[in-house]
Short mmCIF file of C-alpha atoms and ligand atoms in Angstrom, two decimals:
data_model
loop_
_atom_site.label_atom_id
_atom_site.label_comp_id
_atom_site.label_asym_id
_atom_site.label_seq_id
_atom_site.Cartn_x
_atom_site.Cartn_y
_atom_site.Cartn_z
CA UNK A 14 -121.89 43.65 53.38
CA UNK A 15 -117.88 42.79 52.96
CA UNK A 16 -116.24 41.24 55.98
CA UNK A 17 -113.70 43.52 58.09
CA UNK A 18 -110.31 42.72 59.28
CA UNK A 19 -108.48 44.95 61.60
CA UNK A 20 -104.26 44.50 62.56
CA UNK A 21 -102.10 45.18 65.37
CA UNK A 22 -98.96 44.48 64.71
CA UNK A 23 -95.97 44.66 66.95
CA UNK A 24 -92.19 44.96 66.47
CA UNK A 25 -90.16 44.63 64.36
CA UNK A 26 -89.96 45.54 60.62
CA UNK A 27 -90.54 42.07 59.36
CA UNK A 28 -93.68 41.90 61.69
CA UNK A 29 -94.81 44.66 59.51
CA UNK A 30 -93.61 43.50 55.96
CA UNK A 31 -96.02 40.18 56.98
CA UNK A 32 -98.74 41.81 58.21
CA UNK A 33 -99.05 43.74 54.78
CA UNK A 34 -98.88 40.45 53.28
CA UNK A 35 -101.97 38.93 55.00
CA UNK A 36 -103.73 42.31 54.68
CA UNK A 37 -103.33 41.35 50.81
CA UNK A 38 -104.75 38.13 51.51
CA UNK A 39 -107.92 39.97 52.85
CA UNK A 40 -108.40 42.42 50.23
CA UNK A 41 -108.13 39.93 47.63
CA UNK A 42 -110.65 37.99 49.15
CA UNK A 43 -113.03 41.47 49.03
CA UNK A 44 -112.25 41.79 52.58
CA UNK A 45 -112.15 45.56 54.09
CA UNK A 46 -110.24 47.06 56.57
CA UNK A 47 -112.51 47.74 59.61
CA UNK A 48 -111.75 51.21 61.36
CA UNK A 49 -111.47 49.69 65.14
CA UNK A 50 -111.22 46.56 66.56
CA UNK A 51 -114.64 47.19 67.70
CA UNK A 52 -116.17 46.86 63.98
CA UNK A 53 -114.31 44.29 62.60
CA UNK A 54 -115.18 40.46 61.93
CA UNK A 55 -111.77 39.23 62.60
CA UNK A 56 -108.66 40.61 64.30
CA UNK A 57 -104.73 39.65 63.74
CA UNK A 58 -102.40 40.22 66.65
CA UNK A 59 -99.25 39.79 64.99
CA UNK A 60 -97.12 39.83 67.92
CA UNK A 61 -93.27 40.40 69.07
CA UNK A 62 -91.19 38.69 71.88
CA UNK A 63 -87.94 40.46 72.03
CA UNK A 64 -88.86 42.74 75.02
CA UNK A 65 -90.95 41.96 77.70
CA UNK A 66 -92.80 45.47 77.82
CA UNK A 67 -94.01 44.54 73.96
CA UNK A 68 -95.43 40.78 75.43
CA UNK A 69 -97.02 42.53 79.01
CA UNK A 70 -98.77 44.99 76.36
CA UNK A 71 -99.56 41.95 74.09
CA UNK A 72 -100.89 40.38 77.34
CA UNK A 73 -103.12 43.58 77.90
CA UNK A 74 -104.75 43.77 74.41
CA UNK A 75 -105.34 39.63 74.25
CA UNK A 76 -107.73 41.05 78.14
CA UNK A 77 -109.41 43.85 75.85
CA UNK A 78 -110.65 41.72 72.87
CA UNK A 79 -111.69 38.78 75.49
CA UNK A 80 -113.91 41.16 77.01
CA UNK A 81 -115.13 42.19 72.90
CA UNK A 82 -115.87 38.97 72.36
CA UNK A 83 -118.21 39.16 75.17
CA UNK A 84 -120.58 41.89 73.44
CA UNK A 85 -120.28 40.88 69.97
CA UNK A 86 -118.58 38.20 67.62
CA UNK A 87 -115.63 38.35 66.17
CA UNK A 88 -112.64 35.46 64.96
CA UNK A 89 -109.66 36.03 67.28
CA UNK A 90 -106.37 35.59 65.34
CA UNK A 91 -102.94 35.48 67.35
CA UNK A 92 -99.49 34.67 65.37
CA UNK A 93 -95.86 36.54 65.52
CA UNK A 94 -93.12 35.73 67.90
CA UNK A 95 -95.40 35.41 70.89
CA UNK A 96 -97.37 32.83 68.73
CA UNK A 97 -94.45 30.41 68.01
CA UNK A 98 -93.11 31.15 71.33
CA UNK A 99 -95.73 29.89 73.72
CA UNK A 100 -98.02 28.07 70.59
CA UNK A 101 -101.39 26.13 72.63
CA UNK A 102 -100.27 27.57 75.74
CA UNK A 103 -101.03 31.05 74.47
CA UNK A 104 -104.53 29.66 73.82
CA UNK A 105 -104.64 28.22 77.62
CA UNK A 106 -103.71 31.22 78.84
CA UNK A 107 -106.34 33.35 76.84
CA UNK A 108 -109.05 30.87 75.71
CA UNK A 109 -110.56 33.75 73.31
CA UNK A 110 -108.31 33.12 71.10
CA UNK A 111 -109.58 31.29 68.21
CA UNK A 112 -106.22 30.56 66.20
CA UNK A 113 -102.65 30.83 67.36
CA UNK A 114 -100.66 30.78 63.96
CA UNK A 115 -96.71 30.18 64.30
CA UNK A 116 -94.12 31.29 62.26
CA UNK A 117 -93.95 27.58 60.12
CA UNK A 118 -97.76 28.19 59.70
CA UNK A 119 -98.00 31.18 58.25
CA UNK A 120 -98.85 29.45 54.58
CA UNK A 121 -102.38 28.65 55.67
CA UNK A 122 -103.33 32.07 56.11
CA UNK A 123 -105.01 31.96 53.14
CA UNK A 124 -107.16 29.19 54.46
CA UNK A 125 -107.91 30.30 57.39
CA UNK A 126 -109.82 33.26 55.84
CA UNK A 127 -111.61 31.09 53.75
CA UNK A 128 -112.87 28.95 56.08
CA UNK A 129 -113.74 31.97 58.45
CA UNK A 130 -115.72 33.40 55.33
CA UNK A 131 -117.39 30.06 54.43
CA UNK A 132 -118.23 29.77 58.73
CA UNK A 133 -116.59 26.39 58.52
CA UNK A 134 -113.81 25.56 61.66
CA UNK A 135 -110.07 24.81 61.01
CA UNK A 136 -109.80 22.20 63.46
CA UNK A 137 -105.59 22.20 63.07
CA UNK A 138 -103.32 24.02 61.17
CA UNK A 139 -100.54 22.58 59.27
CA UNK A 140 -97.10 23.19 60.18
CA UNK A 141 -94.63 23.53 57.20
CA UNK A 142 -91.22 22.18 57.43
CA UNK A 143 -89.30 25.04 56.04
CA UNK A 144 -90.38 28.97 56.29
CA UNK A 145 -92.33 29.73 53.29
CA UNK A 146 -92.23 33.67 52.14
CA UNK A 147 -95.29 35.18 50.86
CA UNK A 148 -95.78 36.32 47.06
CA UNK A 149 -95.92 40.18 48.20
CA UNK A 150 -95.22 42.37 50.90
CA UNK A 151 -96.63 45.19 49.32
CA UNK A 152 -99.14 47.59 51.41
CA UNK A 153 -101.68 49.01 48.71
CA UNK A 154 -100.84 52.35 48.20
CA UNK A 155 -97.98 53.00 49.40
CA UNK A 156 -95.52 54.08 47.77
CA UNK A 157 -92.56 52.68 50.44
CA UNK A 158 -92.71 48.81 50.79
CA UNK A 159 -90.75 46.42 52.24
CA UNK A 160 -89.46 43.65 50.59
CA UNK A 161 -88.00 40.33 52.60
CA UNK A 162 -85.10 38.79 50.89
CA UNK A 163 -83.99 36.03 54.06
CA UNK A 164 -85.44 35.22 57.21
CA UNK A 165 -84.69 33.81 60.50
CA UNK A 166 -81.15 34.05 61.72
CA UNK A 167 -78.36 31.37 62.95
CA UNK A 168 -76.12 34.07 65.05
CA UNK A 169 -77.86 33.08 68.22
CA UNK A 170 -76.25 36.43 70.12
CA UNK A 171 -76.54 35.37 73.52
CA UNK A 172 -79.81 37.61 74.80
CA UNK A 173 -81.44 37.68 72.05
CA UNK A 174 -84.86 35.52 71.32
CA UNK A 175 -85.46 35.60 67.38
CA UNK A 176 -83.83 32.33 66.20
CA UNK A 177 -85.56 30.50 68.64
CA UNK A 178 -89.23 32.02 67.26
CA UNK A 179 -87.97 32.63 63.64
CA UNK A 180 -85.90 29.64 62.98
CA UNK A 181 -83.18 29.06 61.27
CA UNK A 182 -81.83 31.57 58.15
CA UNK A 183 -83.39 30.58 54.95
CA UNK A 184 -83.11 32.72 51.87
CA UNK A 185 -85.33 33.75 49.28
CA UNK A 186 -85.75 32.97 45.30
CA UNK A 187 -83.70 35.52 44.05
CA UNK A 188 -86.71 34.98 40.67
CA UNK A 189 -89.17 36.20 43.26
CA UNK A 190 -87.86 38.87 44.88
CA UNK A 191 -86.09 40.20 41.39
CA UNK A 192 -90.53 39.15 40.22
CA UNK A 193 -91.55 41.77 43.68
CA UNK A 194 -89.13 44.66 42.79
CA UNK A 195 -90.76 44.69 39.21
CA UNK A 196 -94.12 44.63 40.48
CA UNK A 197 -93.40 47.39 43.32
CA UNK A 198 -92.16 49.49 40.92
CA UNK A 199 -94.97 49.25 38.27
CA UNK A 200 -97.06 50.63 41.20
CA UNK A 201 -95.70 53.59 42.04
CA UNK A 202 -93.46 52.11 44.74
CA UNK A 203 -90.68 54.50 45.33
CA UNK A 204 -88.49 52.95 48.53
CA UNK A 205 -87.88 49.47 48.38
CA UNK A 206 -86.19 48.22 52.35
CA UNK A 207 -84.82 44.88 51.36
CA UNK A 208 -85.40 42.75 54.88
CA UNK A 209 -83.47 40.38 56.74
CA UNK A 210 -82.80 39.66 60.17
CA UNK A 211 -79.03 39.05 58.86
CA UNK A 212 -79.32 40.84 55.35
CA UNK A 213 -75.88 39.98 54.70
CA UNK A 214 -75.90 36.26 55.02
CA UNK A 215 -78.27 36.07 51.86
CA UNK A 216 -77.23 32.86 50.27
CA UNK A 217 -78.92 31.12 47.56
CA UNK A 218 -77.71 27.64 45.94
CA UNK A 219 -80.26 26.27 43.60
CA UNK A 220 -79.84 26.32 40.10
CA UNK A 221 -76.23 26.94 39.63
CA UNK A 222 -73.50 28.77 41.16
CA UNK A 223 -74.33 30.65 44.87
CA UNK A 224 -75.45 33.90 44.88
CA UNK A 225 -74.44 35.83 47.80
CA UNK A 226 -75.72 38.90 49.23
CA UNK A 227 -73.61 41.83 47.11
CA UNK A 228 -74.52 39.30 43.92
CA UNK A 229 -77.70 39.80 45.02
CA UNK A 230 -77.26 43.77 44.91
CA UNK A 231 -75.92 43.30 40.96
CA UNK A 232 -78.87 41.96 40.07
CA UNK A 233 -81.41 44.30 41.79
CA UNK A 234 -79.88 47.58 40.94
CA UNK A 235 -79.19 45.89 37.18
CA UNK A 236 -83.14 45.96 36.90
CA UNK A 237 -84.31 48.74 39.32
CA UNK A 238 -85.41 52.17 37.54
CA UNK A 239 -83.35 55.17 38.48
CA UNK A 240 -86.18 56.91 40.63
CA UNK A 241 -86.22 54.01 43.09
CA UNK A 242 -84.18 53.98 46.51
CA UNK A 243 -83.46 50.90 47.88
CA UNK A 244 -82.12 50.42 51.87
CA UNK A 245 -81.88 47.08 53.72
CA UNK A 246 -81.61 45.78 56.96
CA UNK A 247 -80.14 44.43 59.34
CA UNK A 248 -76.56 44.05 58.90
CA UNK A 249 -74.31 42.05 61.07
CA UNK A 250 -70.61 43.47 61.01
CA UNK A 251 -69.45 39.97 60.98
CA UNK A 252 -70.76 39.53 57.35
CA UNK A 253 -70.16 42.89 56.09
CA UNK A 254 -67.66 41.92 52.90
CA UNK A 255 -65.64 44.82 51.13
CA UNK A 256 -67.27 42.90 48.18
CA UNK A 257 -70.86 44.58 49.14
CA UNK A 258 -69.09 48.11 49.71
CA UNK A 259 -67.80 48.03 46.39
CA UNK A 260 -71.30 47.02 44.92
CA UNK A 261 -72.56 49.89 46.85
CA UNK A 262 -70.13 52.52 45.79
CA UNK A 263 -71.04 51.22 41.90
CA UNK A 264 -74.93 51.49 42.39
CA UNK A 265 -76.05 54.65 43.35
CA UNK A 266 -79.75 53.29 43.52
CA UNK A 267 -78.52 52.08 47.00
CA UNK A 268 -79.13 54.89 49.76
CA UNK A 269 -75.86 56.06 51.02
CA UNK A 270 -77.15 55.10 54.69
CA UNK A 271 -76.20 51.53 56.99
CA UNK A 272 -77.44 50.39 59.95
CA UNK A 273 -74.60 48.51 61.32
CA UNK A 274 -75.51 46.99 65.03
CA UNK A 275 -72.58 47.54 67.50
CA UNK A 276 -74.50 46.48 70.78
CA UNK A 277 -71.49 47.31 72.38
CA UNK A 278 -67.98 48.93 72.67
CA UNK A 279 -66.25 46.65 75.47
CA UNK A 280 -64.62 43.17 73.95
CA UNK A 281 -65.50 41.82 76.95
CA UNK A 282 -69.36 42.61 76.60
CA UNK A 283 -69.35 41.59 73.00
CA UNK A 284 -67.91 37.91 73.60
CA UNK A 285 -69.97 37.48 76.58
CA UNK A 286 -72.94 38.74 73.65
CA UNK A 287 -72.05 35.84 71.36
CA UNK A 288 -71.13 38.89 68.69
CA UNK A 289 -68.58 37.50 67.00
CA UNK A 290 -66.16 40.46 66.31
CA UNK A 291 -64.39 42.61 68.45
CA UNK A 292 -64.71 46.47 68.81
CA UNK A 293 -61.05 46.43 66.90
CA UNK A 294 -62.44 44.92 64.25
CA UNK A 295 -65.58 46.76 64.35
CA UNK A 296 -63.66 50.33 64.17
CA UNK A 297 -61.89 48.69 60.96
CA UNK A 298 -65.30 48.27 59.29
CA UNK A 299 -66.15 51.76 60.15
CA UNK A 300 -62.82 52.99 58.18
CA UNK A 301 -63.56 51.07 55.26
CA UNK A 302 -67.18 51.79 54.89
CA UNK A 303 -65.91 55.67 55.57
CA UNK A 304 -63.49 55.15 52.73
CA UNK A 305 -65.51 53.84 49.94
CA UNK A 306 -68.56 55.60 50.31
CA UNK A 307 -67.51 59.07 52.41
CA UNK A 308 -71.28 60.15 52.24
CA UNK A 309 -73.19 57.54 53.76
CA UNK A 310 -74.41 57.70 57.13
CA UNK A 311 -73.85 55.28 59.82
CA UNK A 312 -76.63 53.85 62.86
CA UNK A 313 -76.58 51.12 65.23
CA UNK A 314 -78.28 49.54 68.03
CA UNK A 315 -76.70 49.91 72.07
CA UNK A 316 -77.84 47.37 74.33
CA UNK A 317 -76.45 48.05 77.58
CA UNK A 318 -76.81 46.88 81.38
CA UNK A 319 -75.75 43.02 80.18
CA UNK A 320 -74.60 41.39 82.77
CA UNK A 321 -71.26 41.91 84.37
CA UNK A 322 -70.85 45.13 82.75
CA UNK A 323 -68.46 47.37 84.57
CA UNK A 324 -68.44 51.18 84.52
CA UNK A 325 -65.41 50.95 82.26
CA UNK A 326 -67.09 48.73 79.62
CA UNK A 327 -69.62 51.30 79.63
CA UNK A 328 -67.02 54.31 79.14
CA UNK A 329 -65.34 52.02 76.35
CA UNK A 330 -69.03 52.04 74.52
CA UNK A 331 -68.82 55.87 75.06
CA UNK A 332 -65.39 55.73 73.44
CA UNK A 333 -66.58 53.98 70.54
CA UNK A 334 -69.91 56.39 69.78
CA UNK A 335 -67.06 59.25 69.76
CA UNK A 336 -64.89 57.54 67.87
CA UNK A 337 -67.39 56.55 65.30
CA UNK A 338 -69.75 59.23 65.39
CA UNK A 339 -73.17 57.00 64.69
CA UNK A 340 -75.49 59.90 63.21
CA UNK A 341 -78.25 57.75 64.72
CA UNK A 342 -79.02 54.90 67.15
CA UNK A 343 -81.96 52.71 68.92
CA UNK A 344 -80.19 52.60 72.62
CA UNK A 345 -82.35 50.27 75.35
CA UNK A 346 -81.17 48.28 78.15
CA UNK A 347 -80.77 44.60 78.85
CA UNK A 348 -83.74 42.55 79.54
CA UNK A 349 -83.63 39.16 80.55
CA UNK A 350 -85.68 36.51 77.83
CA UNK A 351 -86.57 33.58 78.71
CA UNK A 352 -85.06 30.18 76.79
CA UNK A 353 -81.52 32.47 75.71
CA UNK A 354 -78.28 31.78 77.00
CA UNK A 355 -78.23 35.43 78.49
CA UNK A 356 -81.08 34.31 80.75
CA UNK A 357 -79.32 32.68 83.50
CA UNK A 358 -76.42 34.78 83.30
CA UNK A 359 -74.67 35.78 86.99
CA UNK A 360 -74.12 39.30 87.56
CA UNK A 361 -77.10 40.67 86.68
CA UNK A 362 -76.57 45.04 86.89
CA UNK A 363 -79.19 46.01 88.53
CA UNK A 364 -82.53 48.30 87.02
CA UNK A 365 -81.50 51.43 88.36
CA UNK A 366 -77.87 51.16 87.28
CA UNK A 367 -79.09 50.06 84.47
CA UNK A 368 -81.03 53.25 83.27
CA UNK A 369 -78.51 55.59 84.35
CA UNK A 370 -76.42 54.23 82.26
CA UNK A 371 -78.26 54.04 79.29
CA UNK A 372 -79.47 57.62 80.04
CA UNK A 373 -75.71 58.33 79.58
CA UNK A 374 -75.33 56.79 76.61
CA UNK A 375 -78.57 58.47 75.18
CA UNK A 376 -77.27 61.88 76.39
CA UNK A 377 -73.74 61.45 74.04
CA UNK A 378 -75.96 59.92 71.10
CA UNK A 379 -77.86 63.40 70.95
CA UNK A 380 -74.97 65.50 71.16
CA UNK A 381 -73.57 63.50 68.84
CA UNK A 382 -76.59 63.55 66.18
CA UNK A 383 -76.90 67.40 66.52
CA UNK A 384 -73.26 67.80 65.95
CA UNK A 385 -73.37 65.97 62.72
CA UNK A 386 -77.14 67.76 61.54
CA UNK A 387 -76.12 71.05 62.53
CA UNK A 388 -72.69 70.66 59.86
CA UNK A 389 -75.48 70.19 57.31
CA UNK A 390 -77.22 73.37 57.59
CA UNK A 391 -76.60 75.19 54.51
CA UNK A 392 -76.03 72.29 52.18
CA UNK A 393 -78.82 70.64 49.99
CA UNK A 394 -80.40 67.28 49.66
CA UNK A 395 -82.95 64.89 48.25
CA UNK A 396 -86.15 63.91 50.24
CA UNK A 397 -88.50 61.34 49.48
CA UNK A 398 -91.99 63.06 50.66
CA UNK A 399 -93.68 60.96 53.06
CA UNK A 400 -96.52 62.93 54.64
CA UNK A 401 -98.08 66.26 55.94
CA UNK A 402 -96.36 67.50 58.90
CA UNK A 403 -97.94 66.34 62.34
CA UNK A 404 -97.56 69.43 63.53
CA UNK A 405 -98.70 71.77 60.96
CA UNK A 406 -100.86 71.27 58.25
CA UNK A 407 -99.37 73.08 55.27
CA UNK A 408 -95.77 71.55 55.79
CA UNK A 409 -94.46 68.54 54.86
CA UNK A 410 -92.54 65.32 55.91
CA UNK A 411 -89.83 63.86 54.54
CA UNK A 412 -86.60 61.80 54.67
CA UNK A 413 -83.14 62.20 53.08
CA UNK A 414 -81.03 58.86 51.22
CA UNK A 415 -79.27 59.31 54.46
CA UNK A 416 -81.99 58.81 56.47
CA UNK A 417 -82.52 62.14 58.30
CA UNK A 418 -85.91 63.84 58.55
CA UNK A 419 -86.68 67.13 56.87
CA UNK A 420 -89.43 69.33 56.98
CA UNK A 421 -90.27 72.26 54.74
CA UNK A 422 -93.70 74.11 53.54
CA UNK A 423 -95.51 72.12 50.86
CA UNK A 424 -99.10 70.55 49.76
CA UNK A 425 -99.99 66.82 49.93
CA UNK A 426 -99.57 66.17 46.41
CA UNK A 427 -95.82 65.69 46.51
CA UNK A 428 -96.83 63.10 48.90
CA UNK A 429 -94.80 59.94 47.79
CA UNK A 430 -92.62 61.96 44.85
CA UNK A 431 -88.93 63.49 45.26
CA UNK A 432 -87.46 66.68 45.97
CA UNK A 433 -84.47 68.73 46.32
CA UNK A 434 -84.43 70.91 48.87
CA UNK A 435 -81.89 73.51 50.93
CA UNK A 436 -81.42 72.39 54.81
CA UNK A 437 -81.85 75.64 56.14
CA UNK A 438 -82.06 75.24 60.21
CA UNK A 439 -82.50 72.74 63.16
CA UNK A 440 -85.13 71.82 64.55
CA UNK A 441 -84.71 68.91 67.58
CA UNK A 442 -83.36 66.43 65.34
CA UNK A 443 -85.11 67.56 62.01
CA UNK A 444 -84.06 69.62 59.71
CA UNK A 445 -86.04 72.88 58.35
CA UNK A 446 -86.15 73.22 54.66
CA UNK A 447 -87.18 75.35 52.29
CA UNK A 448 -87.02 76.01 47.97
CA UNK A 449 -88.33 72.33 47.50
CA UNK A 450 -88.22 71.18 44.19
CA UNK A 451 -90.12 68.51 43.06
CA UNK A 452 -88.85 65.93 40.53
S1 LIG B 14 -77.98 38.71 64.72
FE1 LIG B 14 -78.14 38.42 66.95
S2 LIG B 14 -79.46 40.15 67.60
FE2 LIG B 14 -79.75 39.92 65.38
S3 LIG B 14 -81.55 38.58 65.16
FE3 LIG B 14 -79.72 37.26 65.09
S4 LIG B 14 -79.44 36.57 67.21
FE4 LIG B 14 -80.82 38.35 67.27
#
């Protein structure tokens, strides 16, 4: 009988690009994927930090497979931000745990499986100097895949916790990822996300003259086949050259969608944030970005409640989601991390405040979002099909260049293949479709 793995993974986008890449590390040991927790020989938390709800439920899950353990055996696997974050103390706290692996440890994955399959102990696992990236991100079968191109960040923005558990930015061979994209391709892959925590600070110096992030974009969409869209994320305005939007108005292989994190709309806020830009100079961005490529859709990220935020740095955020008109955004309020600057921060508004005025700012965003769908209605567009409708089984799922979800009558086997279709009504935030063609 094969051995079983089963993931939870939590977080973050790069949490899930690395999980894939262990699961490889499984299957190409003849490992299978185990239906529950309950059946399988070893479990991987791979874990997130930035909020505390995520660690609390993290804390909850680590109770659940301690009582597992109990009834029947199974190797206990805990790495992700909550991993490097608290490293042997994780293991105090839950003594379960058979292996806390940290984010400069993540090379001896492969080892660990081995010596789990030969029933041999690791007594320590080496920590690597540097962050190493894996060979391939790629889930099997699927036809979207992420595809890391840096990692870690150096913006230190003053609440937040990831380059204290990721490290410092280090960027990857361009060889391998340019090596990844071939191979994703040659599989059916149809979406390639490049991923970053700060996409735009790619830098690579070896061999030659640097290679920044739009010479990055050259190369990829000089080798990518047509019928490939490729995204990335995360972009920091700070870094945002007119260099990349001209790279991006050259290449249409790049989807005509950003996600450009504001966090905020007062100056004030964004210093006290560590942002490094000002809402002036944000706005400026937006106008170029609007210029070169007029069909690309814009999201961001609110974060508001930090401390000492007023009622008019909140109506100045409100200002800015007018003035910008963000199609979409991921809104949530301020919550104090442990170990960032942000932490001991006077001024502190308080919880209540807090969600009233996020519940503000989600109110706008919606109004906002159905404004923009409901001037589509009537037009057509391009979906990549990504599933059978939750809702009802003989329609279909999918998702335009610009990032907006469509769904429209169809069978599964334009599952993972393109097609035109006419936006024909609203639905929520979804469009209705209809006339899909596949190509
Ligand atoms: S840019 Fe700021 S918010 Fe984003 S990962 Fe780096 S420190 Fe965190």
């Amino acid at each position: 009988m094969p051995l079983t793995y089963f993931f939870e993974t939590y977080g973050c986008q790069m949490n899930k690009a690395e999980s894939s890449a262990i699961e490889g590390l499984f299957i190409e040991r003849g490992w299978e994927g185990a239906s529950g927790p309950e059946d399988a020989d070893m479990v991987v938390i791979n874990t997130c930090s930035v909020r505390i709800t995520a660690e609390n439920r993290i804390w909850g899950r680590l109770g659940y497979f301690t009582a597992l353990k109990k009834r029947r055996p199974l190797t206990l696997v805990v790495t992700g931000c909550m991993a490097e974050r608290l490293k042997a103390g994780l293991k105090k706290r839950v003594p379960a745990v058979d292996y806390v692996v940290g984010t400069y440890q993540k090379a001896e994955f492969a080892g660990l499986i081995d010596s789990v399959q030969s029933e041999s102990r690791l007594e320590a696992i080496p920590e690597e100097p540097v962050f190493s990236f894996s060979r391939s991100y790629h889930e099997k079968g699927q036809f979207r895949s992420f595809l890391p191109i840096m990692h870690g960040c150096d913006n230190y923005c003053s609440y937040c916790i990831v380059p204290y558990v990721r490290g410092r930015e280090i960027s990857r061979d361009p060889e391998a990822i340019l090596a990844e994209m071939r191979d994703l391709a040659s599989k059916g892959v149809r979406e390639v996300t490049l991923l970053g925590q700060n996409v735009n600070s790619y830098r690579w110096e070896a061999n030659g003259p640097a290679l920044d992030f739009p010479r990055l974009l050259e190369r990829i969409a000089a080798e990518a086949p047509s019928d490939l869209w490729i995204r990335f994320l995360t972009s920091h305005p700070k870094d945002f050259s007119d260099g990349l939007l001209a790279v991006l108005k050259a290449n249409p292989v790049f989807c005509r969608h950003i996600h450009l994190c504001v966090q905020h709309g007062s100056n004030r806020i964004l210093s006290a944030m560590n942002r490094k830009y000002t809402r002036e100079g944000y706005l400026s961005l937006v106008d170029r970005i609007r210029h070169v490529l007029p069909d690309a859709s814009l999201s961001t990220d609110i974060l508001i409640g930090f401390p000492g935020e007023e009622e008019a740095d909140v109506d100045q955020t409100l200002d800015l989601m007018r003035t910008v008109g963000f199609e979409f955004a991921y809104m949530y309020h301020f919550n104090p991390r442990e170990g960032t600057a942000a932490f001991s921060l006077p001024d502190r508004v308080p919880d209540e405040v807090k969600k009233e005025r996020l519940a503000r700012v989600i109110e706008l965003q919606k109004e906002i979002t159905r404004n923009l769908m409901r001037a589509r209605v009537g037009g057509r567009a391009r979906i990549l099909v990504e599933s059978v409708s939750k809702n009802r089984t003989n329609e279909l799922l999918g998702r335009t260049e610009r990032d907006e979800m469509v769904v429209f009558p169809g069978g599964p086997e334009m599952i993972g293949r393109f097609a035109d279709v006419s936006l024909e009504s609203l639905r929520g935030h979804t469009f209705r479709a209809a006339g899909a063609v596949a190509i």
